[in-house]
Tab-separated table of N, CA, C and O in Angstrom:
chain	number	residue	atom	x	y	z
A	1	MET	N	0.870	-1.157	0.020
A	1	MET	CA	0.082	-0.054	0.033
A	1	MET	C	0.866	1.253	-0.036
A	1	MET	O	0.566	2.241	-0.678
A	2	ASP	N	1.949	1.199	0.793
A	2	ASP	CA	2.697	2.416	0.934
A	2	ASP	C	3.351	2.649	-0.549
A	2	ASP	O	3.570	3.832	-0.947
A	3	ALA	N	3.896	1.564	-1.171
A	3	ALA	CA	4.532	1.790	-2.614
A	3	ALA	C	3.581	2.374	-3.546
A	3	ALA	O	3.911	3.064	-4.556
A	4	ALA	N	2.271	2.114	-3.397
A	4	ALA	CA	1.181	2.753	-4.268
A	4	ALA	C	0.841	4.016	-3.924
A	4	ALA	O	0.036	4.644	-4.564
A	5	GLY	N	1.232	4.665	-2.811
A	5	GLY	CA	0.845	5.816	-2.286
A	5	GLY	C	-0.520	5.814	-1.710
A	5	GLY	O	-1.084	6.883	-1.587
A	6	LEU	N	-0.965	4.808	-1.296
A	6	LEU	CA	-2.279	4.700	-0.738
A	6	LEU	C	-2.203	4.699	0.827
A	6	LEU	O	-1.243	4.326	1.488
A	7	GLN	N	-3.177	5.255	1.433
A	7	GLN	CA	-3.246	5.306	2.930
A	7	GLN	C	-4.225	4.270	3.416
A	7	GLN	O	-5.326	4.006	2.735
A	8	ARG	N	-4.116	3.697	4.531
A	8	ARG	CA	-5.046	2.840	5.145
A	8	ARG	C	-6.207	3.560	5.661
A	8	ARG	O	-6.084	4.724	6.258
A	9	GLY	N	-7.387	3.236	5.395
A	9	GLY	CA	-8.621	3.783	5.953
A	9	GLY	C	-8.831	3.319	7.317
A	9	GLY	O	-8.428	2.248	7.847
A	10	ARG	N	-9.550	4.233	8.156
A	10	ARG	CA	-9.858	3.904	9.560
A	10	ARG	C	-11.250	3.042	9.610
A	10	ARG	O	-12.019	3.161	8.836
A	11	LEU	N	-11.131	2.038	10.524
A	11	LEU	CA	-12.322	1.157	10.673
A	11	LEU	C	-13.317	2.081	11.387
A	11	LEU	O	-13.146	2.612	12.359
A	12	THR	N	-14.495	2.273	10.706
A	12	THR	CA	-15.624	3.067	11.312
A	12	THR	C	-16.738	2.276	11.666
A	12	THR	O	-17.823	2.834	12.212
A	13	GLY	N	-16.915	0.991	11.366
A	13	GLY	CA	-18.017	0.175	11.683
A	13	GLY	C	-17.514	-1.291	11.652
A	13	GLY	O	-16.537	-1.601	11.034
A	14	LEU	N	-18.429	-2.046	12.291
A	14	LEU	CA	-18.091	-3.449	12.278
A	14	LEU	C	-19.417	-4.233	12.334
A	14	LEU	O	-20.360	-3.764	13.161
A	15	ALA	N	-19.683	-5.310	11.486
A	15	ALA	CA	-20.933	-5.946	11.434
A	15	ALA	C	-20.568	-7.379	11.842
A	15	ALA	O	-19.547	-8.021	11.377
A	16	LEU	N	-21.449	-8.005	12.677
A	16	LEU	CA	-21.132	-9.504	13.134
A	16	LEU	C	-22.457	-10.199	12.558
A	16	LEU	O	-23.697	-9.687	12.784
A	17	LYS	N	-22.266	-11.425	12.253
A	17	LYS	CA	-23.370	-12.311	11.921
A	17	LYS	C	-23.253	-13.565	12.822
A	17	LYS	O	-22.316	-14.214	12.705
A	18	GLY	N	-24.269	-13.780	13.538
A	18	GLY	CA	-24.253	-15.065	14.409
A	18	GLY	C	-25.006	-16.230	13.829
A	18	GLY	O	-26.174	-16.030	13.497
A	19	GLU	N	-24.379	-17.439	13.856
A	19	GLU	CA	-25.052	-18.570	13.306
A	19	GLU	C	-24.843	-19.660	14.294
A	19	GLU	O	-23.721	-19.775	14.994
A	20	ASP	N	-25.794	-20.551	14.449
A	20	ASP	CA	-25.600	-21.778	15.339
A	20	ASP	C	-25.255	-21.289	16.884
A	20	ASP	O	-24.310	-21.790	17.443
A	21	LEU	N	-26.047	-20.287	17.311
A	21	LEU	CA	-25.787	-19.750	18.581
A	21	LEU	C	-26.419	-20.603	19.611
A	21	LEU	O	-27.349	-21.340	19.420
A	22	ILE	N	-25.736	-20.591	20.800
A	22	ILE	CA	-26.189	-21.404	22.049
A	22	ILE	C	-26.510	-20.411	23.136
A	22	ILE	O	-26.051	-19.219	23.074
A	23	ASP	N	-27.139	-20.796	24.225
A	23	ASP	CA	-27.453	-19.941	25.370
A	23	ASP	C	-26.098	-19.643	25.986
A	23	ASP	O	-25.134	-20.458	25.931
A	24	ALA	N	-26.020	-18.348	26.600
A	24	ALA	CA	-24.828	-17.853	27.279
A	24	ALA	C	-24.356	-18.901	28.369
A	24	ALA	O	-23.191	-19.104	28.589
A	25	ASP	N	-25.361	-19.508	29.152
A	25	ASP	CA	-24.847	-20.449	30.250
A	25	ASP	C	-24.371	-21.689	29.840
A	25	ASP	O	-23.785	-22.425	30.604
A	26	GLN	N	-24.449	-21.963	28.587
A	26	GLN	CA	-23.908	-23.244	27.951
A	26	GLN	C	-22.512	-23.069	27.274
A	26	GLN	O	-21.805	-23.935	26.957
A	27	ALA	N	-22.139	-21.769	27.177
A	27	ALA	CA	-20.820	-21.442	26.593
A	27	ALA	C	-19.753	-21.531	27.636
A	27	ALA	O	-19.942	-21.041	28.663
A	28	PRO	N	-18.536	-22.037	27.177
A	28	PRO	CA	-17.524	-22.076	28.135
A	28	PRO	C	-16.889	-20.847	28.290
A	28	PRO	O	-16.268	-20.501	29.413
A	29	LEU	N	-16.938	-19.912	27.338
A	29	LEU	CA	-16.413	-18.605	27.404
A	29	LEU	C	-17.313	-17.693	26.624
A	29	LEU	O	-17.585	-17.894	25.543
A	30	GLN	N	-17.757	-16.480	27.233
A	30	GLN	CA	-18.529	-15.552	26.336
A	30	GLN	C	-17.636	-14.290	26.184
A	30	GLN	O	-17.105	-13.671	27.192
A	31	LEU	N	-17.469	-14.073	24.934
A	31	LEU	CA	-16.606	-12.862	24.587
A	31	LEU	C	-17.499	-11.571	24.567
A	31	LEU	O	-18.669	-11.529	24.181
A	32	SER	N	-16.878	-10.496	24.808
A	32	SER	CA	-17.497	-9.133	24.788
A	32	SER	C	-16.701	-8.160	24.066
A	32	SER	O	-15.576	-8.097	24.199
A	33	LEU	N	-17.284	-7.324	23.295
A	33	LEU	CA	-16.708	-6.214	22.661
A	33	LEU	C	-16.954	-4.884	23.301
A	33	LEU	O	-16.621	-3.765	22.878
A	34	ASP	N	-17.631	-4.946	24.429
A	34	ASP	CA	-17.958	-3.760	25.243
A	34	ASP	C	-16.840	-3.290	26.136
A	34	ASP	O	-16.568	-4.034	27.099
A	35	ASP	N	-16.178	-2.236	25.850
A	35	ASP	CA	-14.999	-1.775	26.660
A	35	ASP	C	-15.401	-1.400	28.061
A	35	ASP	O	-14.580	-1.806	29.000
A	36	ALA	N	-16.466	-0.918	28.329
A	36	ALA	CA	-16.905	-0.707	29.643
A	36	ALA	C	-17.120	-1.922	30.520
A	36	ALA	O	-16.641	-2.016	31.685
A	37	ARG	N	-17.649	-2.845	29.951
A	37	ARG	CA	-17.792	-4.256	30.696
A	37	ARG	C	-16.361	-4.830	30.902
A	37	ARG	O	-16.147	-5.302	32.004
A	38	GLU	N	-15.521	-4.827	29.933
A	38	GLU	CA	-14.080	-5.403	30.155
A	38	GLU	C	-13.357	-4.597	31.226
A	38	GLU	O	-12.773	-5.240	31.984
A	39	ASN	N	-13.560	-3.295	31.167
A	39	ASN	CA	-12.818	-2.478	32.181
A	39	ASN	C	-13.325	-2.819	33.508
A	39	ASN	O	-12.719	-2.891	34.516
A	40	ARG	N	-14.682	-2.900	33.756
A	40	ARG	CA	-15.295	-3.328	35.034
A	40	ARG	C	-14.751	-4.600	35.402
A	40	ARG	O	-14.393	-4.835	36.591
A	41	LEU	N	-14.664	-5.686	34.602
A	41	LEU	CA	-14.328	-6.964	34.875
A	41	LEU	C	-12.788	-6.987	35.364
A	41	LEU	O	-12.374	-7.532	36.395
A	42	ALA	N	-12.088	-6.132	34.662
A	42	ALA	CA	-10.535	-6.034	35.179
A	42	ALA	C	-10.479	-5.279	36.455
A	42	ALA	O	-9.650	-5.804	37.293
A	43	THR	N	-11.209	-4.332	36.814
A	43	THR	CA	-11.330	-3.674	38.048
A	43	THR	C	-11.699	-4.628	39.032
A	43	THR	O	-11.062	-4.687	40.253
A	44	GLU	N	-12.774	-5.364	38.779
A	44	GLU	CA	-13.264	-6.405	39.791
A	44	GLU	C	-12.198	-7.454	40.078
A	44	GLU	O	-11.904	-7.596	41.299
A	45	THR	N	-11.485	-7.808	39.193
A	45	THR	CA	-10.304	-8.781	39.347
A	45	THR	C	-9.176	-8.327	40.258
A	45	THR	O	-8.863	-8.866	41.291
A	46	ALA	N	-8.827	-7.055	39.965
A	46	ALA	CA	-7.820	-6.330	40.738
A	46	ALA	C	-8.312	-6.102	42.107
A	46	ALA	O	-7.618	-6.266	43.142
A	47	SER	N	-9.554	-5.645	42.302
A	47	SER	CA	-10.129	-5.417	43.597
A	47	SER	C	-10.153	-6.659	44.470
A	47	SER	O	-9.876	-6.674	45.589
A	48	THR	N	-10.548	-7.794	43.903
A	48	THR	CA	-10.681	-9.088	44.639
A	48	THR	C	-9.263	-9.427	44.975
A	48	THR	O	-9.081	-9.947	46.051
A	49	ALA	N	-8.252	-9.381	44.119
A	49	ALA	CA	-6.913	-9.719	44.381
A	49	ALA	C	-6.297	-8.936	45.548
A	49	ALA	O	-5.777	-9.313	46.485
A	50	CYS	N	-6.648	-7.569	45.601
A	50	CYS	CA	-6.234	-6.677	46.616
A	50	CYS	C	-6.986	-7.099	47.963
A	50	CYS	O	-6.191	-7.165	49.024
A	51	ALA	N	-8.216	-7.366	47.964
A	51	ALA	CA	-8.935	-7.772	49.109
A	51	ALA	C	-8.508	-9.175	49.733
A	51	ALA	O	-8.228	-9.272	50.954
A	52	THR	N	-8.086	-10.035	48.849
A	52	THR	CA	-7.656	-11.310	49.302
A	52	THR	C	-6.351	-11.233	49.864
A	52	THR	O	-6.029	-11.893	50.879
A	53	SER	N	-5.427	-10.417	49.241
A	53	SER	CA	-4.032	-10.369	49.754
A	53	SER	C	-3.962	-9.615	51.127
A	53	SER	O	-3.165	-9.811	51.953
A	54	SER	N	-5.030	-8.827	51.428
A	54	SER	CA	-4.995	-8.122	52.825
A	54	SER	C	-5.836	-8.834	53.789
A	54	SER	O	-6.162	-8.247	54.802
A	55	GLY	N	-6.380	-9.994	53.363
A	55	GLY	CA	-7.191	-10.734	54.294
A	55	GLY	C	-8.637	-10.536	54.322
A	55	GLY	O	-9.406	-11.033	55.174
A	56	ARG	N	-9.168	-9.583	53.388
A	56	ARG	CA	-10.583	-9.342	53.413
A	56	ARG	C	-11.246	-9.962	52.214
A	56	ARG	O	-10.652	-10.225	51.330
A	57	ARG	N	-12.491	-10.232	52.323
A	57	ARG	CA	-13.292	-10.944	51.201
A	57	ARG	C	-14.539	-10.314	51.079
A	57	ARG	O	-15.249	-9.843	51.559
């Protein structure tokens, strides 16, 4: 692309198509594209680790 003088375009959208889906409680791992949820889960994990290391639960 650089040799042709082209620039990469920015990704401005994403479309997903789900097929053969199962219930979330049957999935071994549920992926999320939600940044807020992922940040909350990371914070929860760190908070639990801190509480455990200080003897609190």
